[in-house]
Every structure is written in structure tokens, then in C-alpha cells.
Short mmCIF file of N, CA, C and O in Angstrom, two decimals:
data_model
loop_
_atom_site.label_atom_id
_atom_site.label_comp_id
_atom_site.label_asym_id
_atom_site.label_seq_id
_atom_site.Cartn_x
_atom_site.Cartn_y
_atom_site.Cartn_z
N MET A 1 67.56 -158.34 -19.26
CA MET A 1 66.60 -157.70 -18.38
C MET A 1 66.84 -158.16 -16.95
O MET A 1 67.01 -159.34 -16.69
N SER A 2 66.77 -157.21 -16.08
CA SER A 2 66.96 -157.54 -14.67
C SER A 2 65.61 -157.96 -14.05
O SER A 2 64.56 -157.84 -14.67
N ALA A 3 65.69 -158.42 -12.82
CA ALA A 3 64.48 -158.85 -12.13
C ALA A 3 63.53 -157.67 -11.92
O ALA A 3 62.30 -157.82 -12.01
N LEU A 4 64.06 -156.50 -11.67
CA LEU A 4 63.23 -155.32 -11.48
C LEU A 4 62.47 -154.97 -12.75
O LEU A 4 61.28 -154.62 -12.71
N ASP A 5 63.11 -155.08 -13.90
CA ASP A 5 62.44 -154.84 -15.18
C ASP A 5 61.28 -155.81 -15.39
O ASP A 5 60.21 -155.41 -15.85
N LEU A 6 61.51 -157.07 -15.08
CA LEU A 6 60.46 -158.07 -15.24
C LEU A 6 59.29 -157.81 -14.30
O LEU A 6 58.12 -157.97 -14.70
N ILE A 7 59.55 -157.36 -13.09
CA ILE A 7 58.48 -157.04 -12.14
C ILE A 7 57.67 -155.86 -12.64
O ILE A 7 56.43 -155.87 -12.58
N ILE A 8 58.33 -154.85 -13.17
CA ILE A 8 57.63 -153.67 -13.70
C ILE A 8 56.78 -154.05 -14.91
O ILE A 8 55.61 -153.64 -15.00
N VAL A 9 57.31 -154.83 -15.82
CA VAL A 9 56.56 -155.25 -17.00
C VAL A 9 55.38 -156.11 -16.58
O VAL A 9 54.26 -155.97 -17.11
N ALA A 10 55.57 -157.00 -15.62
CA ALA A 10 54.48 -157.85 -15.13
C ALA A 10 53.39 -157.01 -14.47
O ALA A 10 52.19 -157.27 -14.67
N ALA A 11 53.77 -156.01 -13.71
CA ALA A 11 52.78 -155.14 -13.05
C ALA A 11 51.97 -154.36 -14.08
O ALA A 11 50.75 -154.22 -13.95
N ILE A 12 52.63 -153.88 -15.12
CA ILE A 12 51.92 -153.16 -16.18
C ILE A 12 50.97 -154.10 -16.92
O ILE A 12 49.84 -153.73 -17.23
N ALA A 13 51.40 -155.32 -17.19
CA ALA A 13 50.55 -156.30 -17.87
C ALA A 13 49.33 -156.65 -17.02
O ALA A 13 48.21 -156.73 -17.54
N VAL A 14 49.52 -156.83 -15.74
CA VAL A 14 48.39 -157.14 -14.85
C VAL A 14 47.42 -155.96 -14.80
O VAL A 14 46.20 -156.15 -14.87
N ALA A 15 47.93 -154.75 -14.70
CA ALA A 15 47.07 -153.57 -14.69
C ALA A 15 46.28 -153.46 -15.99
O ALA A 15 45.08 -153.14 -15.97
N PHE A 16 46.91 -153.74 -17.10
CA PHE A 16 46.23 -153.70 -18.40
C PHE A 16 45.11 -154.73 -18.46
O PHE A 16 43.99 -154.43 -18.89
N VAL A 17 45.38 -155.95 -18.02
CA VAL A 17 44.37 -157.01 -18.03
C VAL A 17 43.21 -156.64 -17.11
O VAL A 17 42.04 -156.84 -17.46
N LEU A 18 43.50 -156.08 -15.94
CA LEU A 18 42.44 -155.68 -15.03
C LEU A 18 41.59 -154.54 -15.60
O LEU A 18 40.38 -154.50 -15.40
N CYS A 19 42.21 -153.63 -16.32
CA CYS A 19 41.45 -152.55 -16.97
C CYS A 19 40.51 -153.10 -18.03
O CYS A 19 39.34 -152.71 -18.10
N ILE A 20 41.00 -154.00 -18.86
CA ILE A 20 40.16 -154.62 -19.90
C ILE A 20 39.03 -155.40 -19.25
O ILE A 20 37.87 -155.34 -19.71
N ARG A 21 39.31 -156.12 -18.18
CA ARG A 21 38.29 -156.89 -17.47
C ARG A 21 37.22 -155.96 -16.91
O ARG A 21 36.02 -156.23 -17.03
N TYR A 22 37.63 -154.86 -16.31
CA TYR A 22 36.68 -153.90 -15.76
C TYR A 22 35.79 -153.31 -16.86
O TYR A 22 34.57 -153.22 -16.70
N LEU A 23 36.39 -152.92 -17.96
CA LEU A 23 35.62 -152.32 -19.05
C LEU A 23 34.63 -153.30 -19.65
O LEU A 23 33.52 -152.93 -20.04
N SER A 24 35.01 -154.57 -19.73
CA SER A 24 34.10 -155.56 -20.31
C SER A 24 32.93 -155.87 -19.38
O SER A 24 31.84 -156.17 -19.83
N ARG A 25 33.15 -155.78 -18.08
CA ARG A 25 32.08 -156.07 -17.12
C ARG A 25 31.21 -154.87 -16.82
O ARG A 25 30.07 -155.02 -16.38
N HIS A 26 31.69 -153.68 -16.99
CA HIS A 26 30.95 -152.47 -16.65
C HIS A 26 30.67 -151.64 -17.89
O HIS A 26 30.86 -150.43 -17.89
N ASN A 27 30.21 -152.26 -18.91
CA ASN A 27 29.91 -151.56 -20.16
C ASN A 27 28.47 -151.05 -20.11
O ASN A 27 27.58 -151.57 -20.74
N GLU A 28 28.24 -150.00 -19.33
CA GLU A 28 26.92 -149.43 -19.18
C GLU A 28 26.90 -148.05 -19.82
O GLU A 28 27.83 -147.27 -19.68
N ASP A 29 25.81 -147.76 -20.48
CA ASP A 29 25.69 -146.46 -21.13
C ASP A 29 25.52 -145.33 -20.12
O ASP A 29 25.90 -144.20 -20.36
N CYS A 30 24.95 -145.65 -18.97
CA CYS A 30 24.63 -144.63 -17.98
C CYS A 30 25.65 -144.55 -16.85
O CYS A 30 25.38 -143.95 -15.81
N ALA A 31 26.79 -145.13 -17.00
CA ALA A 31 27.76 -145.23 -15.90
C ALA A 31 28.20 -143.87 -15.40
O ALA A 31 28.39 -143.68 -14.20
N ASP A 32 28.35 -142.89 -16.27
CA ASP A 32 28.84 -141.59 -15.83
C ASP A 32 27.74 -140.55 -15.72
O ASP A 32 28.01 -139.38 -15.51
N CYS A 33 26.50 -140.98 -15.79
CA CYS A 33 25.37 -140.05 -15.68
C CYS A 33 25.11 -139.73 -14.21
O CYS A 33 25.17 -140.59 -13.35
N THR A 34 24.78 -138.48 -13.94
CA THR A 34 24.51 -138.07 -12.56
C THR A 34 23.18 -138.63 -12.06
O THR A 34 22.97 -138.72 -10.86
N HIS A 35 22.30 -139.05 -12.96
CA HIS A 35 21.00 -139.59 -12.58
C HIS A 35 20.99 -141.12 -12.57
O HIS A 35 19.95 -141.72 -12.40
N ALA A 36 22.13 -141.77 -12.75
CA ALA A 36 22.17 -143.23 -12.90
C ALA A 36 21.63 -143.97 -11.68
O ALA A 36 21.00 -145.02 -11.82
N ASP A 37 21.85 -143.46 -10.48
CA ASP A 37 21.39 -144.15 -9.28
C ASP A 37 19.88 -144.16 -9.15
O ASP A 37 19.30 -145.12 -8.63
N SER A 38 19.22 -143.12 -9.59
CA SER A 38 17.77 -143.01 -9.41
C SER A 38 16.99 -143.18 -10.71
O SER A 38 15.79 -142.99 -10.73
N CYS A 39 17.64 -143.56 -11.76
CA CYS A 39 17.00 -143.63 -13.08
C CYS A 39 16.28 -144.97 -13.26
O CYS A 39 16.88 -146.03 -13.12
N SER A 40 15.01 -144.90 -13.57
CA SER A 40 14.24 -146.12 -13.80
C SER A 40 14.61 -146.76 -15.14
O SER A 40 14.51 -147.98 -15.30
N ALA A 41 15.04 -145.96 -16.09
CA ALA A 41 15.43 -146.52 -17.39
C ALA A 41 16.69 -147.35 -17.26
O ALA A 41 16.82 -148.40 -17.88
N ALA A 42 17.63 -146.91 -16.44
CA ALA A 42 18.87 -147.67 -16.24
C ALA A 42 18.60 -148.95 -15.45
O ALA A 42 19.19 -149.98 -15.71
N ALA A 43 17.69 -148.89 -14.49
CA ALA A 43 17.39 -150.06 -13.66
C ALA A 43 16.70 -151.15 -14.48
O ALA A 43 16.97 -152.34 -14.29
N ARG A 44 15.81 -150.77 -15.38
CA ARG A 44 15.09 -151.75 -16.18
C ARG A 44 15.71 -151.97 -17.55
O ARG A 44 15.25 -152.82 -18.29
N ALA A 45 16.71 -151.19 -17.88
CA ALA A 45 17.37 -151.24 -19.20
C ALA A 45 16.37 -150.95 -20.31
O ALA A 45 16.47 -151.47 -21.40
N GLN A 46 15.39 -150.11 -20.00
CA GLN A 46 14.43 -149.69 -21.01
C GLN A 46 13.77 -148.41 -20.54
O GLN A 46 14.01 -147.96 -19.44
N GLY A 47 12.96 -147.84 -21.34
CA GLY A 47 12.28 -146.61 -20.96
C GLY A 47 13.01 -145.38 -21.45
O GLY A 47 13.88 -145.45 -22.29
N HIS A 48 12.62 -144.25 -20.89
CA HIS A 48 13.19 -142.97 -21.31
C HIS A 48 14.19 -142.47 -20.28
O HIS A 48 13.94 -142.51 -19.09
N CYS A 49 15.28 -141.99 -20.76
CA CYS A 49 16.31 -141.41 -19.91
C CYS A 49 15.96 -139.95 -19.66
O CYS A 49 15.84 -139.17 -20.60
N VAL A 50 15.79 -139.59 -18.41
CA VAL A 50 15.40 -138.23 -18.05
C VAL A 50 16.47 -137.23 -18.48
O VAL A 50 16.17 -136.17 -19.01
N ALA A 51 17.73 -137.57 -18.25
CA ALA A 51 18.82 -136.66 -18.60
C ALA A 51 18.90 -136.45 -20.12
O ALA A 51 19.09 -135.33 -20.58
N ALA A 52 18.76 -137.52 -20.88
CA ALA A 52 18.82 -137.40 -22.34
C ALA A 52 17.63 -136.62 -22.87
O ALA A 52 17.77 -135.80 -23.78
N ASP A 53 16.44 -136.88 -22.31
CA ASP A 53 15.26 -136.14 -22.74
C ASP A 53 15.41 -134.64 -22.47
O ASP A 53 15.05 -133.81 -23.30
N ASP A 54 15.95 -134.30 -21.30
CA ASP A 54 16.17 -132.90 -20.95
C ASP A 54 17.18 -132.26 -21.89
O ASP A 54 16.99 -131.13 -22.36
N MET A 55 18.25 -132.97 -22.18
CA MET A 55 19.28 -132.45 -23.08
C MET A 55 18.70 -132.21 -24.48
O MET A 55 18.92 -131.15 -25.08
N LEU A 56 17.93 -133.16 -24.99
CA LEU A 56 17.35 -133.01 -26.32
C LEU A 56 16.33 -131.88 -26.35
O LEU A 56 16.23 -131.14 -27.34
N ARG A 57 15.56 -131.72 -25.27
CA ARG A 57 14.59 -130.63 -25.20
C ARG A 57 15.30 -129.28 -25.28
O ARG A 57 14.88 -128.38 -26.00
N ARG A 58 16.42 -129.15 -24.56
CA ARG A 58 17.17 -127.89 -24.58
C ARG A 58 17.80 -127.62 -25.94
O ARG A 58 17.81 -126.49 -26.41
N VAL A 59 18.32 -128.65 -26.58
CA VAL A 59 18.93 -128.48 -27.91
C VAL A 59 17.87 -128.06 -28.92
O VAL A 59 18.07 -127.14 -29.71
N ASN A 60 16.71 -128.74 -28.88
CA ASN A 60 15.64 -128.39 -29.81
C ASN A 60 15.13 -126.97 -29.56
O ASN A 60 14.84 -126.24 -30.51
N ALA A 61 15.06 -126.57 -28.31
CA ALA A 61 14.62 -125.20 -28.00
C ALA A 61 15.64 -124.19 -28.52
O ALA A 61 15.27 -123.13 -29.01
N ALA A 62 16.91 -124.51 -28.42
CA ALA A 62 17.94 -123.61 -28.92
C ALA A 62 17.88 -123.47 -30.43
O ALA A 62 18.07 -122.38 -30.98
N PHE A 63 17.59 -124.56 -31.14
CA PHE A 63 17.48 -124.50 -32.59
C PHE A 63 16.21 -123.80 -33.03
O PHE A 63 16.15 -123.23 -34.12
N ASP A 64 15.17 -123.84 -32.20
CA ASP A 64 13.91 -123.19 -32.56
C ASP A 64 13.95 -121.68 -32.36
O ASP A 64 13.10 -120.98 -32.90
N GLN A 65 14.93 -121.18 -31.62
CA GLN A 65 15.04 -119.74 -31.40
C GLN A 65 15.43 -119.04 -32.69
O GLN A 65 16.04 -119.61 -33.58
N LYS A 66 15.09 -117.78 -32.76
CA LYS A 66 15.51 -116.98 -33.90
C LYS A 66 17.00 -116.72 -33.79
O LYS A 66 17.56 -116.70 -32.70
N PRO A 67 17.70 -116.51 -34.91
CA PRO A 67 19.15 -116.27 -34.87
C PRO A 67 19.54 -115.10 -33.96
O PRO A 67 20.56 -115.15 -33.30
N GLU A 68 18.73 -114.02 -33.90
CA GLU A 68 19.06 -112.89 -33.05
C GLU A 68 19.03 -113.29 -31.57
O GLU A 68 19.86 -112.87 -30.77
N ALA A 69 18.07 -114.12 -31.20
CA ALA A 69 17.95 -114.56 -29.80
C ALA A 69 19.12 -115.45 -29.42
O ALA A 69 19.62 -115.39 -28.30
N ARG A 70 19.57 -116.28 -30.35
CA ARG A 70 20.72 -117.14 -30.07
C ARG A 70 21.97 -116.31 -29.85
O ARG A 70 22.78 -116.59 -28.99
N ALA A 71 22.15 -115.27 -30.66
CA ALA A 71 23.34 -114.42 -30.53
C ALA A 71 23.34 -113.69 -29.20
O ALA A 71 24.37 -113.57 -28.56
N SER A 72 22.19 -113.21 -28.77
CA SER A 72 22.14 -112.48 -27.49
C SER A 72 22.31 -113.41 -26.31
O SER A 72 22.91 -113.05 -25.31
N SER A 73 21.81 -114.64 -26.39
CA SER A 73 21.98 -115.58 -25.27
C SER A 73 23.40 -116.12 -25.22
O SER A 73 23.89 -116.49 -24.16
N ALA A 74 24.12 -116.13 -26.33
CA ALA A 74 25.50 -116.60 -26.35
C ALA A 74 26.44 -115.58 -25.69
O ALA A 74 27.48 -115.93 -25.20
N LYS A 75 26.06 -114.31 -25.70
CA LYS A 75 26.90 -113.27 -25.13
C LYS A 75 26.87 -113.28 -23.62
O LYS A 75 27.73 -112.75 -22.97
N ARG A 76 25.86 -113.91 -23.03
CA ARG A 76 25.75 -113.93 -21.55
C ARG A 76 26.75 -114.76 -20.90
O ARG A 76 27.39 -115.58 -21.15
#
């Protein structure tokens, strides 16, 4: 192996270690949520997530619709 190969392998190893370090320190459930900055549940690590509640409300409403209504709304 040449010196250039060793430098490339070392750079890849350092990048890998830094990625693992980042993931271990930033293991938050709300990290990619658009409401994470203003969410009281994320700040206190408890409570109700507004985005999740909205998503579940929409899913439940979709399941409560009659099959004909679901078919017509899917065509839009």
C-alpha cells in the first residue's frame, strides 16, 4: 500500500467514526420533524406530539370513510 492509500483509508475511517459519534449523540425521535423547533413535547421529552396527533387523526378519518368515498378521493 502506498502512502496515498493509507491516507484515503484513514480519512474513511475517521469519517465513519464521526458519523457513529454524531448518531449516538443526536438520537432524537423528532430530529427530522418540521415542528421540532416549536414542539413542547420535544422540549420536555413528554407530552403529545402535534404532528403525530394530526397524522393519526387523518389516518383514522381515512379509515372511517366509506369505501366509495376513499375511491373517489384517491382519484383526485
